[in-house]
Amino acid sequence: MKILSAYADAGGNFIDLSDLYQFGEAEEIVGRFTAHSRHNFIFCTKYTAGGQPNASGVNSGNHRKAMRQAVEESLKRLKTEYIDVYIPPL
């Protein structure tokens, strides 16, 4: 939290994340930090097939259902109703 505080105090507002970073914990930390000041930040998060690049089945990969579930999970971890920039897998 000290790093995020220093970043915000210096005027930083763009936070680049992924659902894979620390298996979603990075999004949770940022969500707690920005819970009362979400409007001051721009969130960019990436979809990484649910953090399981080699997974198979209907709930994995680049399927619409898997991506939608990943968005919903990121929103919960980030404690927000929207993501400013969402990057799908290449």
Coordinates of C-alpha atoms in Angstrom, one line a residue:
M1 CA 0.0 0.0 0.0
K2 CA 2.9 2.4 0.6
I3 CA 4.0 2.1 -3.0
L4 CA 0.4 2.8 -4.2
S5 CA 0.1 5.8 -1.8
A6 CA 3.4 7.2 -3.0
Y7 CA 2.3 6.7 -6.6
A8 CA -1.0 8.5 -6.1
D9 CA 0.6 11.3 -4.0
A10 CA 2.9 11.9 -7.0
G11 CA -0.1 12.3 -9.3
G12 CA -0.1 8.8 -10.7
N13 CA -3.5 7.5 -11.8
F14 CA -3.1 4.7 -14.4
I15 CA -2.9 1.2 -12.9
D16 CA -2.0 -1.6 -15.2
L17 CA -3.1 -5.1 -13.9
S18 CA -3.9 -8.6 -15.0
D19 CA -6.1 -11.3 -13.6
L20 CA -3.0 -13.5 -13.6
Y21 CA -0.7 -11.2 -11.5
Q22 CA -0.4 -13.0 -8.1
F23 CA -3.4 -15.1 -9.2
G24 CA -5.7 -12.1 -8.8
E25 CA -4.3 -10.7 -5.6
A26 CA -2.9 -7.6 -7.3
E27 CA -6.4 -6.7 -8.3
E28 CA -7.6 -7.3 -4.8
I29 CA -4.9 -5.0 -3.3
V30 CA -5.6 -2.2 -5.8
G31 CA -9.4 -2.7 -5.2
R32 CA -8.9 -2.1 -1.4
F33 CA -6.6 0.8 -2.0
T34 CA -9.0 2.6 -4.4
A35 CA -12.3 1.6 -2.8
H36 CA -13.1 5.2 -1.8
S37 CA -11.4 7.0 -4.6
R38 CA -12.1 4.9 -7.7
H39 CA -12.9 8.0 -9.8
N40 CA -9.3 9.2 -9.4
F41 CA -7.8 6.2 -11.2
I42 CA -7.8 4.5 -14.6
F43 CA -7.7 0.7 -14.5
C44 CA -6.3 -1.3 -17.3
T45 CA -6.5 -5.1 -16.8
K46 CA -5.7 -8.0 -19.0
Y47 CA -7.6 -11.2 -19.6
T48 CA -5.3 -14.3 -19.4
A49 CA -7.8 -17.1 -19.9
G50 CA -8.6 -17.2 -16.2
G51 CA -5.0 -17.5 -15.3
Q52 CA -4.9 -21.0 -16.8
P53 CA -3.3 -20.7 -20.2
N54 CA -3.2 -24.5 -20.7
A55 CA -6.7 -25.2 -19.4
S56 CA -9.3 -26.8 -21.6
G57 CA -13.1 -27.0 -21.7
V58 CA -16.0 -24.6 -21.9
N59 CA -14.9 -22.4 -19.0
S60 CA -11.4 -21.8 -20.3
G61 CA -9.6 -20.2 -23.2
N62 CA -11.0 -17.4 -25.3
H63 CA -14.6 -18.5 -25.2
R64 CA -17.2 -15.7 -24.6
K65 CA -18.4 -17.3 -21.4
A66 CA -14.9 -17.6 -19.9
M67 CA -14.0 -14.0 -20.8
R68 CA -17.3 -12.7 -19.3
Q69 CA -16.6 -14.7 -16.1
A70 CA -13.1 -13.2 -16.0
V71 CA -14.5 -9.7 -16.3
E72 CA -17.0 -10.3 -13.5
E73 CA -14.2 -11.7 -11.2
S74 CA -11.9 -8.8 -12.0
L75 CA -14.7 -6.3 -11.2
K76 CA -15.3 -8.1 -7.8
R77 CA -11.6 -8.1 -6.9
L78 CA -11.2 -4.4 -8.0
K79 CA -14.3 -3.5 -6.0
T80 CA -15.6 -1.4 -9.0
E81 CA -18.5 -1.4 -11.5
Y82 CA -16.3 -0.7 -14.5
I83 CA -12.9 -1.3 -16.1
D84 CA -11.5 1.5 -18.2
V85 CA -9.3 -0.6 -20.5
Y86 CA -9.7 -4.3 -20.9
I87 CA -7.1 -6.2 -23.0
P88 CA -8.0 -9.6 -24.3
P89 CA -5.4 -12.2 -25.1
L90 CA -3.5 -11.9 -28.4

